PDB file of C-alpha atoms in Angstrom:
ATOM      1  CA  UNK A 218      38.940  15.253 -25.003  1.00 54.00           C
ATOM      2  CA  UNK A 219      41.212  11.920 -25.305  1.00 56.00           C
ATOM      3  CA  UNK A 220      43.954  10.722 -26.733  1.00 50.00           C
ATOM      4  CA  UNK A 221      45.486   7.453 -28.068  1.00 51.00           C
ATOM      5  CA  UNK A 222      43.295   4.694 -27.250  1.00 50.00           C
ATOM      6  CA  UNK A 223      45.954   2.078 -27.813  1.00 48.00           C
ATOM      7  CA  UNK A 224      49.524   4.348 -25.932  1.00 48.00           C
ATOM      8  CA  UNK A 225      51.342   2.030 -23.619  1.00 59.00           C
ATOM      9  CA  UNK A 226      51.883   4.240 -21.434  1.00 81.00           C
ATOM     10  CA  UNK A 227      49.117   5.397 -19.156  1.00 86.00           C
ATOM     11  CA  UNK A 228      48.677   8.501 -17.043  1.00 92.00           C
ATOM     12  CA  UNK A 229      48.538   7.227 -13.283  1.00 93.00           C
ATOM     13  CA  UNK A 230      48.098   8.513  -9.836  1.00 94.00           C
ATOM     14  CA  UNK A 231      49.416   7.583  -6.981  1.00 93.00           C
ATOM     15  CA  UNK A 232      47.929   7.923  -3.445  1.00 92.00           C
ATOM     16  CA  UNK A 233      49.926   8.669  -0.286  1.00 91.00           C
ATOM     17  CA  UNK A 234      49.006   8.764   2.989  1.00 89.00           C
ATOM     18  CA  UNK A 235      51.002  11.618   4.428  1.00 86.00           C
ATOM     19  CA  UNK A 236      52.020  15.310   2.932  1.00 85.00           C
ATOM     20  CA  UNK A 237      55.607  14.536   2.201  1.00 82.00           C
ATOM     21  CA  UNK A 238      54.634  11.652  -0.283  1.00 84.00           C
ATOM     22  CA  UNK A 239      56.512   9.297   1.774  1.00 85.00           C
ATOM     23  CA  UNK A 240      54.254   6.403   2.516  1.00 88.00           C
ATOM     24  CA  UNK A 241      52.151   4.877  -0.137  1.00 89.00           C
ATOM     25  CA  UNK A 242      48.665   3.802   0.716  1.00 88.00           C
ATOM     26  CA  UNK A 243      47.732   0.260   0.652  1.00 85.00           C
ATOM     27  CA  UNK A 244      46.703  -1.226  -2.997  1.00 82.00           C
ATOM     28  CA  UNK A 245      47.356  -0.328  -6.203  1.00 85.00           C
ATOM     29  CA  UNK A 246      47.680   2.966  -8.198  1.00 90.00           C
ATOM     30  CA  UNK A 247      44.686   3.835 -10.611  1.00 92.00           C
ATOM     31  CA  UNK A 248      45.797   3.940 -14.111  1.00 91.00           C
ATOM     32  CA  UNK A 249      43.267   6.139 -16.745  1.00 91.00           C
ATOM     33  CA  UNK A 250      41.582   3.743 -19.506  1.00 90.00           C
ATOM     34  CA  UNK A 251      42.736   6.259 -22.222  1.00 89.00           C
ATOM     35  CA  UNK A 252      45.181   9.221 -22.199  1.00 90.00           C
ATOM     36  CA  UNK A 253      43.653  12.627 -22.134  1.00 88.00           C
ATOM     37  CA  UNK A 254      44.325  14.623 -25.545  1.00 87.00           C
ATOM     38  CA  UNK A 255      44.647  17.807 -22.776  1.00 89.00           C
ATOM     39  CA  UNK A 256      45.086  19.028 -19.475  1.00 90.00           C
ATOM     40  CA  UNK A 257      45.034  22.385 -17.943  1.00 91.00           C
ATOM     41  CA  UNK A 258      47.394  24.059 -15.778  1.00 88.00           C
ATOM     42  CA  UNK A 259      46.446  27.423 -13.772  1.00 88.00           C
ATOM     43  CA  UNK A 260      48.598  29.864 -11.919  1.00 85.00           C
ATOM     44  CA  UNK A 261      47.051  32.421  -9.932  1.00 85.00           C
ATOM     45  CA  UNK A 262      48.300  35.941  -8.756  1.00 84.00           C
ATOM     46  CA  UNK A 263      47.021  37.276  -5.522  1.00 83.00           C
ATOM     47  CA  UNK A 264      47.780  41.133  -4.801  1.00 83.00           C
ATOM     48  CA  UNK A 265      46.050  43.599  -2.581  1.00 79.00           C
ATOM     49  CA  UNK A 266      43.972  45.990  -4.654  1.00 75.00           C
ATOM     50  CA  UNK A 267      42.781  48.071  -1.330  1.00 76.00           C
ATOM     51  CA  UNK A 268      42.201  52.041  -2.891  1.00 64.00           C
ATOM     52  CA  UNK A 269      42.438  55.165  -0.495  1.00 60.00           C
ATOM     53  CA  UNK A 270      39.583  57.488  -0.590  1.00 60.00           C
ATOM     54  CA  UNK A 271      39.848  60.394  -2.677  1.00 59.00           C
ATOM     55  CA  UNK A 272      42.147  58.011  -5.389  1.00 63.00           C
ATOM     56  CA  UNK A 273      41.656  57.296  -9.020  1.00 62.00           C
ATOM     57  CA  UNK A 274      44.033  54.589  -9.120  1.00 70.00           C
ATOM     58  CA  UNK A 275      46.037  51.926  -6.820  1.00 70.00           C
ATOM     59  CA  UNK A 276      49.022  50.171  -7.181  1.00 74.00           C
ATOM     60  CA  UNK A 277      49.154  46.288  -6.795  1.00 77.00           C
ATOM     61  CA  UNK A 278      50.802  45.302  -3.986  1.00 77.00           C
ATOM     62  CA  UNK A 279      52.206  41.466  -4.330  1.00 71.00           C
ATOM     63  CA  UNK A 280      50.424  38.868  -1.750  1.00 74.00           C
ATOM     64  CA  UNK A 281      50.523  35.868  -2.390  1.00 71.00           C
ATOM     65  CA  UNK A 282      51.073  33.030  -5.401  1.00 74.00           C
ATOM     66  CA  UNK A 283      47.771  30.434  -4.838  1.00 80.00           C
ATOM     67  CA  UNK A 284      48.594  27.083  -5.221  1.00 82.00           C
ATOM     68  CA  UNK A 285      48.706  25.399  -8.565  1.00 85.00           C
ATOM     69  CA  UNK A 286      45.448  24.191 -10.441  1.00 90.00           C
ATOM     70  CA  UNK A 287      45.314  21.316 -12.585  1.00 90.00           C
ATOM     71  CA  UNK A 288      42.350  19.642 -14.415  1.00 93.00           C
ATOM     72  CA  UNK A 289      41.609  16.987 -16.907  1.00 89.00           C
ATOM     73  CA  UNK A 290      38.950  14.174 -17.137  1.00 94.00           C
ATOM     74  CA  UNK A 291      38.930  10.233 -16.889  1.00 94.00           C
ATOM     75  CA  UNK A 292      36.952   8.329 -18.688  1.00 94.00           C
ATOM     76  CA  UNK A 293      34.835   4.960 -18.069  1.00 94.00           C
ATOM     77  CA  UNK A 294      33.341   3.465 -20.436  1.00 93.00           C
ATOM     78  CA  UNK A 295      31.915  -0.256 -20.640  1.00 92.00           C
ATOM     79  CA  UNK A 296      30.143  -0.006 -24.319  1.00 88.00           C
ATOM     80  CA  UNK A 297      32.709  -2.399 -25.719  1.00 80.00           C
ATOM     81  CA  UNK A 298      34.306   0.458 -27.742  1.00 78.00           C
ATOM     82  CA  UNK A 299      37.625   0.595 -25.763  1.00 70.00           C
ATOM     83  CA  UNK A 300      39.329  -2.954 -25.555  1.00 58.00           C
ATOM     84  CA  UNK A 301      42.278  -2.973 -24.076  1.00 50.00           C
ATOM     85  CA  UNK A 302      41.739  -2.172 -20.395  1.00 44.00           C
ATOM     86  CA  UNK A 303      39.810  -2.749 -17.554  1.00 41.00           C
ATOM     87  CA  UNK A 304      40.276  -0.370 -14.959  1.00 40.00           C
ATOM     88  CA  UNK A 305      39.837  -3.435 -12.361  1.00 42.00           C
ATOM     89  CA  UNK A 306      42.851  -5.002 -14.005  1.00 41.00           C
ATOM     90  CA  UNK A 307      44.628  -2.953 -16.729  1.00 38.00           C
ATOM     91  CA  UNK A 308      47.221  -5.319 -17.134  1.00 38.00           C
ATOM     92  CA  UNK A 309      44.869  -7.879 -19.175  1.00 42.00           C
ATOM     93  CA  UNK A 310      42.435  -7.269 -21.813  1.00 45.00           C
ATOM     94  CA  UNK A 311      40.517 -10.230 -22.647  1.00 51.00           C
ATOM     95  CA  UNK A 312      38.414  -9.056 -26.307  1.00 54.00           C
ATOM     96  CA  UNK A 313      36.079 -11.530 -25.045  1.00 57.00           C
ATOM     97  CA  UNK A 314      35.763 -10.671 -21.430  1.00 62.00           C
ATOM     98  CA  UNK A 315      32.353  -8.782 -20.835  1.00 71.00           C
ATOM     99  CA  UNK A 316      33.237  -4.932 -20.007  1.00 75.00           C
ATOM    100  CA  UNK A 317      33.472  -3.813 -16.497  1.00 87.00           C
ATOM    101  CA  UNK A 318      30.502  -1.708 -15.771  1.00 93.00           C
ATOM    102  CA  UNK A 319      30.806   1.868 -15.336  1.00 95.00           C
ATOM    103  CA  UNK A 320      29.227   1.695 -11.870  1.00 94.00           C
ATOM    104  CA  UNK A 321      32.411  -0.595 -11.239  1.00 94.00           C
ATOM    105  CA  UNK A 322      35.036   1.310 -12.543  1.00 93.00           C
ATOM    106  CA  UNK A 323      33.594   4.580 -10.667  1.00 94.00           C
ATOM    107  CA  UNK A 324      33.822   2.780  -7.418  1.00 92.00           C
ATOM    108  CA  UNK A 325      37.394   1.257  -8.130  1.00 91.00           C
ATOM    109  CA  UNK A 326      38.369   5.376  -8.928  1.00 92.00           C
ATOM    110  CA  UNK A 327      36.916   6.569  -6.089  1.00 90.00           C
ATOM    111  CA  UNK A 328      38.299   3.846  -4.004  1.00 88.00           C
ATOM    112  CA  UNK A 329      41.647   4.239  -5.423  1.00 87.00           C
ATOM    113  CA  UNK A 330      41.702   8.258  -4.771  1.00 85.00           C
ATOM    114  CA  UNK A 331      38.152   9.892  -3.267  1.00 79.00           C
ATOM    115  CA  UNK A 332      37.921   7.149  -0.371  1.00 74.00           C
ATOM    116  CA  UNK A 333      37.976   9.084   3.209  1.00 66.00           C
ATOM    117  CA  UNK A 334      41.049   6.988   5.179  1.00 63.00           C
ATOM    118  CA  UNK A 335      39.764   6.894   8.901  1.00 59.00           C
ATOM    119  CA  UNK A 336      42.998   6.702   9.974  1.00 66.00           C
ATOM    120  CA  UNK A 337      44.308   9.975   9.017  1.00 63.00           C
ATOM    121  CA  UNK A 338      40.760  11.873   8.994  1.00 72.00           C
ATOM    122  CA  UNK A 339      41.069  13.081   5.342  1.00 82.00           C
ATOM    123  CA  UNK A 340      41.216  11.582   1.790  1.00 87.00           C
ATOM    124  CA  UNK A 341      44.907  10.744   0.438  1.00 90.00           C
ATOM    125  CA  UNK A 342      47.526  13.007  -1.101  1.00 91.00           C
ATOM    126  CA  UNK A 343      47.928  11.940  -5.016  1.00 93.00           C
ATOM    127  CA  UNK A 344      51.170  12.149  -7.523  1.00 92.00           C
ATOM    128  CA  UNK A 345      49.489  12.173 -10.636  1.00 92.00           C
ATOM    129  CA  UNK A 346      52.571  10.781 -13.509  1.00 90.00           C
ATOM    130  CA  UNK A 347      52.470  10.756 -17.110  1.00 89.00           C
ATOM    131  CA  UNK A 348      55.827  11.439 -19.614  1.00 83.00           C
ATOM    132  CA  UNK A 349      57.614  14.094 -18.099  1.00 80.00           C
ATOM    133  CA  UNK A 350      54.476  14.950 -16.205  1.00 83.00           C
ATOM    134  CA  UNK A 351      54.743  14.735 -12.178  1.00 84.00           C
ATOM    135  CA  UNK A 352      52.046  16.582 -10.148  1.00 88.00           C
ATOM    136  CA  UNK A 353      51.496  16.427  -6.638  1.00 88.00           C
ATOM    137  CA  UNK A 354      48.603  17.482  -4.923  1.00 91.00           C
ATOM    138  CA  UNK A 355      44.880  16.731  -3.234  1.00 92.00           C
ATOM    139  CA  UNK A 356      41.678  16.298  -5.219  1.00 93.00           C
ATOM    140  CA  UNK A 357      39.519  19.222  -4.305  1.00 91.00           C
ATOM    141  CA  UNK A 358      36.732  18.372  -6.875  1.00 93.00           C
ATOM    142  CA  UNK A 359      35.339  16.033  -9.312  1.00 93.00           C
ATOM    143  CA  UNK A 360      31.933  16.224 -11.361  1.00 95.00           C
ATOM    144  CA  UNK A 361      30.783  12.860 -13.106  1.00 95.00           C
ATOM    145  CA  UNK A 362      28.841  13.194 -16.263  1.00 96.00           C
ATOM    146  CA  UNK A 363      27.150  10.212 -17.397  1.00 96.00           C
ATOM    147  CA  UNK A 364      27.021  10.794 -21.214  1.00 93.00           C
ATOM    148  CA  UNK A 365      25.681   7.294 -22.797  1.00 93.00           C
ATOM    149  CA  UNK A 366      23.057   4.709 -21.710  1.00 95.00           C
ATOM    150  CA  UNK A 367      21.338   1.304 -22.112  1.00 94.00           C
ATOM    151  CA  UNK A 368      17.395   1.254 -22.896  1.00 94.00           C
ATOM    152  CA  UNK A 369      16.875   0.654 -19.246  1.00 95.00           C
ATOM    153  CA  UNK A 370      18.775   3.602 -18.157  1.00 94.00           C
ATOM    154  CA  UNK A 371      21.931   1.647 -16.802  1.00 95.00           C
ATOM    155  CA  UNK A 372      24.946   4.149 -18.120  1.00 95.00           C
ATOM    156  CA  UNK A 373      27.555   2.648 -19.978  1.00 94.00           C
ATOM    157  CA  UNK A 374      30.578   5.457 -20.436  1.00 95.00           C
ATOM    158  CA  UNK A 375      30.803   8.628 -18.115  1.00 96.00           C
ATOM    159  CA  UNK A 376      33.385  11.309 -17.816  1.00 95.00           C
ATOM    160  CA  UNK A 377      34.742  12.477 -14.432  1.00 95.00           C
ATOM    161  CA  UNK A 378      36.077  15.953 -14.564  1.00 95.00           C
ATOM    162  CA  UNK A 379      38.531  16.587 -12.090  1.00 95.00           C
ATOM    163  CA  UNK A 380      40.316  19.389 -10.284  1.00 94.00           C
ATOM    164  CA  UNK A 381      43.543  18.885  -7.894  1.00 94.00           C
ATOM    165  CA  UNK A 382      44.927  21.533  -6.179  1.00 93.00           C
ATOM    166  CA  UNK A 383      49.074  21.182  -5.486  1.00 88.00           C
ATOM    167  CA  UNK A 384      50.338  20.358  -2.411  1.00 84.00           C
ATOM    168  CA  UNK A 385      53.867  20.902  -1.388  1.00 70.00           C
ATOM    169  CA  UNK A 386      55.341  19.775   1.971  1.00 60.00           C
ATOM    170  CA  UNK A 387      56.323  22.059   4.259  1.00 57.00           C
ATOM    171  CA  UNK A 388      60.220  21.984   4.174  1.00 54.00           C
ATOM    172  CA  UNK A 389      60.391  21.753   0.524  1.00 51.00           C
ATOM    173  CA  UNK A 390      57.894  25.200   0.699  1.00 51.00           C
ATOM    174  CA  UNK A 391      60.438  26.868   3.039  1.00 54.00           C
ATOM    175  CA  UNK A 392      63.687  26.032   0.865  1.00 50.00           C
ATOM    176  CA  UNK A 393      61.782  27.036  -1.883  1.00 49.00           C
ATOM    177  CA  UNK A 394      60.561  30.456  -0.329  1.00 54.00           C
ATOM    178  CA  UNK A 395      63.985  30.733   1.293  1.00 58.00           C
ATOM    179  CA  UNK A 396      66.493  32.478  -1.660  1.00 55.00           C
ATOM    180  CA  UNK A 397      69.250  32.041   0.563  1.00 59.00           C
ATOM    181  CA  UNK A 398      68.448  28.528   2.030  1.00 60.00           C
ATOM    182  CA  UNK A 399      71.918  25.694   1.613  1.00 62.00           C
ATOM    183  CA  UNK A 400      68.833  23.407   0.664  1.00 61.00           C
ATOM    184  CA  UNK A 401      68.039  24.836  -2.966  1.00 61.00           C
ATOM    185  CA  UNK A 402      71.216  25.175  -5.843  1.00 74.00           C
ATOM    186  CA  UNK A 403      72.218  28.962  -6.239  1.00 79.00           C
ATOM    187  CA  UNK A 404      73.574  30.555  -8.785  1.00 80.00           C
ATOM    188  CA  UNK A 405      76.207  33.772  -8.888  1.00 84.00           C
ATOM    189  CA  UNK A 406      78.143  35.986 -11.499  1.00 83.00           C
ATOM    190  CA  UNK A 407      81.787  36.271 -10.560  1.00 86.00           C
ATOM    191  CA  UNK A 408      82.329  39.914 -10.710  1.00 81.00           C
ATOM    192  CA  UNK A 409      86.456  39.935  -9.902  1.00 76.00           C
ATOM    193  CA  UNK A 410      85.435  42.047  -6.609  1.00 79.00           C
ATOM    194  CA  UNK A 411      84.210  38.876  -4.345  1.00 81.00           C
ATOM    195  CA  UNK A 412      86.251  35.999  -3.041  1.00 84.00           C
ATOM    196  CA  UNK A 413      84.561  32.464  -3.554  1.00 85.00           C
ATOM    197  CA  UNK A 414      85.327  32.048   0.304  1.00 83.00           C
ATOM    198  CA  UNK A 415      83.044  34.584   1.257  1.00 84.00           C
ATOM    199  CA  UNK A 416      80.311  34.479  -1.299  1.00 86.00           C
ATOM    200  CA  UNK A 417      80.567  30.578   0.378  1.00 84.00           C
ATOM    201  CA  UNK A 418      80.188  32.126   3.247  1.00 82.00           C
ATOM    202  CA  UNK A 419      77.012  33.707   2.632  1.00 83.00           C
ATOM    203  CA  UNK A 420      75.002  30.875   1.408  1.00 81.00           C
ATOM    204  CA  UNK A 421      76.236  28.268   3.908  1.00 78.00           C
ATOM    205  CA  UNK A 422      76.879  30.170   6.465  1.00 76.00           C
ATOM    206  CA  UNK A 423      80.360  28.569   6.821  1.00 69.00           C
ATOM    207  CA  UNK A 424      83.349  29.313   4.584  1.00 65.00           C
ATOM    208  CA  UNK A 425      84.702  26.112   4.653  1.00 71.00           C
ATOM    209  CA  UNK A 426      83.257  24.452   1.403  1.00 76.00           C
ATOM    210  CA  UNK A 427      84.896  26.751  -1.166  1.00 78.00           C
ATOM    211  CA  UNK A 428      87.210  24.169  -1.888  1.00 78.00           C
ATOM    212  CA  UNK A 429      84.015  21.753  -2.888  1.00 80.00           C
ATOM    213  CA  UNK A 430      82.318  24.593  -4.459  1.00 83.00           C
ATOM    214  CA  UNK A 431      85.507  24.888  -6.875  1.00 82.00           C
ATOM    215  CA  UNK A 432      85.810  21.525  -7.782  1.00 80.00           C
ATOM    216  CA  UNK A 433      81.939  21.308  -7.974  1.00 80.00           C
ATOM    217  CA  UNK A 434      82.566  24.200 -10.681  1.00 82.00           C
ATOM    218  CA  UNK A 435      85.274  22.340 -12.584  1.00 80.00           C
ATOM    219  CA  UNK A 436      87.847  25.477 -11.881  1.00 83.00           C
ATOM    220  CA  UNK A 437      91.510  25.367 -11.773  1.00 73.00           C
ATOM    221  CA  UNK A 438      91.958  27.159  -8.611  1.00 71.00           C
ATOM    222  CA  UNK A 439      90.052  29.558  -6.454  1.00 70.00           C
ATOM    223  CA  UNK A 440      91.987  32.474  -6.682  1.00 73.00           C
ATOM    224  CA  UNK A 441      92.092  33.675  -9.994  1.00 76.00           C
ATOM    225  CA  UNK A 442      88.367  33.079 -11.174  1.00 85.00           C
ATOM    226  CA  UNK A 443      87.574  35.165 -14.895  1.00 83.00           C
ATOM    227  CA  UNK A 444      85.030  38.108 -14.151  1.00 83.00           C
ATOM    228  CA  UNK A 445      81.597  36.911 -15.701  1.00 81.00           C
ATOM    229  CA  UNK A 446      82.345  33.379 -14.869  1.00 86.00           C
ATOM    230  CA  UNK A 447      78.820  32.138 -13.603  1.00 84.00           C
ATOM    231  CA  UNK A 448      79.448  29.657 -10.376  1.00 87.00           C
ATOM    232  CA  UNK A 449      76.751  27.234  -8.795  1.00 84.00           C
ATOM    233  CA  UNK A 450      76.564  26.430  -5.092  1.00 83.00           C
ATOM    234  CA  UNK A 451      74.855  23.178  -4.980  1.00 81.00           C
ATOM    235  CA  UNK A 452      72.512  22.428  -1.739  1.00 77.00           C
ATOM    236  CA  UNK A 453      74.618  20.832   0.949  1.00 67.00           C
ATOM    237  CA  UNK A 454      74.412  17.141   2.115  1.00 60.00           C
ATOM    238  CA  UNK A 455      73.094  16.098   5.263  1.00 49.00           C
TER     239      UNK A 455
END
């Protein structure tokens, strides 16, 4: 369930205020006491499956792609077992400091990421970062297990499952869902029929920057380009 109890570095999230993960709420990031050993991505297909009467079969039509799923679980744990973090203060482990409890680390997480900001009516948006890892998105659900206890009940580690669903701001989705937006880098086959002018043309709606788009593309010239030579339009500047 989790990895390296001693890797320097953690897997973090990051809360944000506002969609386009451009203003950072107030306080610190949470940082996980120990790596997760996995996490689970899910893509998910939506197509319309509607049969006509009188039909054995249908054919799929596309819909929709559903946002991206991701899960994995945090740990707390204040048995002693895991010395080198507190989750109040991961930048100092004391081996003679008394554990946080888990009660306290529980509250720090959800005050970190679950807590309900008044300001904006809704709970924050989260980058979750770890190695080449960068996921951005909304918690949509957590379960807490408590797993270990003290003879008077108090529990001393607990898991927190969690599920984030990805968010991506709204110009970013329309460049993305746009093929022939300026905004994303597109890429062509030079068949010796075109003229880099015009297939400029095309995806900037101006004809002016084949000169860039050569030089971008390392060619000698721009008017004897080899057939099969692939070319890249990078997105414009603004």
């Amino acid at each position: 369930m989790f990895g390296d109890l001693t890797s320097a570095e953690k897997l973090y999230v990051e809360p944000y205020i506002d969609a386009a993960f451009t203003r950072k709420a107030p306080g610190d990031k949470f940082s996980a006491l120990i790596n997760p050993a996995t996490y689970t991505c899910k893509y998910e297909f939506e197509y319309d499956d509607t049969q006509a009467g009188g039909k054995s079969s249908v054919q799929l039509k596309f819909n929709k792609i559903k946002p991206q799923k991701f899960t994995f679980d945090f740990l707390f744990d204040s048995t002693g077992v895991v010395k080198n973090a507190s989750v109040l203060n991961i930048s100092v482990a004391n081996p003679f400091a008394k554990p946080v409890s888990v009660a306290e680390q529980i509250e720090d997480f959800k005050k970190k990421i679950i807590e309900f900001k008044g300001t904006t009516h809704r709970p924050y948006y989260l980058k979750i970062h770890w190695g080449t890892l960068l996921f951005k998105g909304v918690l949509n659900q957590i379960d807490i297990e408590y797993k270990v206890f003290t003879t008077d009940g108090t529990p001393i580690r607990a898991v927190a499952k969690c599920s984030f669903t990805e968010s991506i701001e709204d110009d970013l989705r329309e460049a993305l869902e746009n093929k022939q937006s300026p905004d994303i880098t597109h890429e062509r086959i030079f068949t010796g029929a075109e003229r880099i002018d015009r297939m400029t043309g095309q995806i900037y709606a101006r004809d002016t920057c084949y000169i860039a788009v050569a030089s971008f593309n390392e060619l000698d010239g721009f008017r004897k380009i080899t057939p099969g030579t692939k070319l890249y339009f990078p997105p414009l500047e603004k």
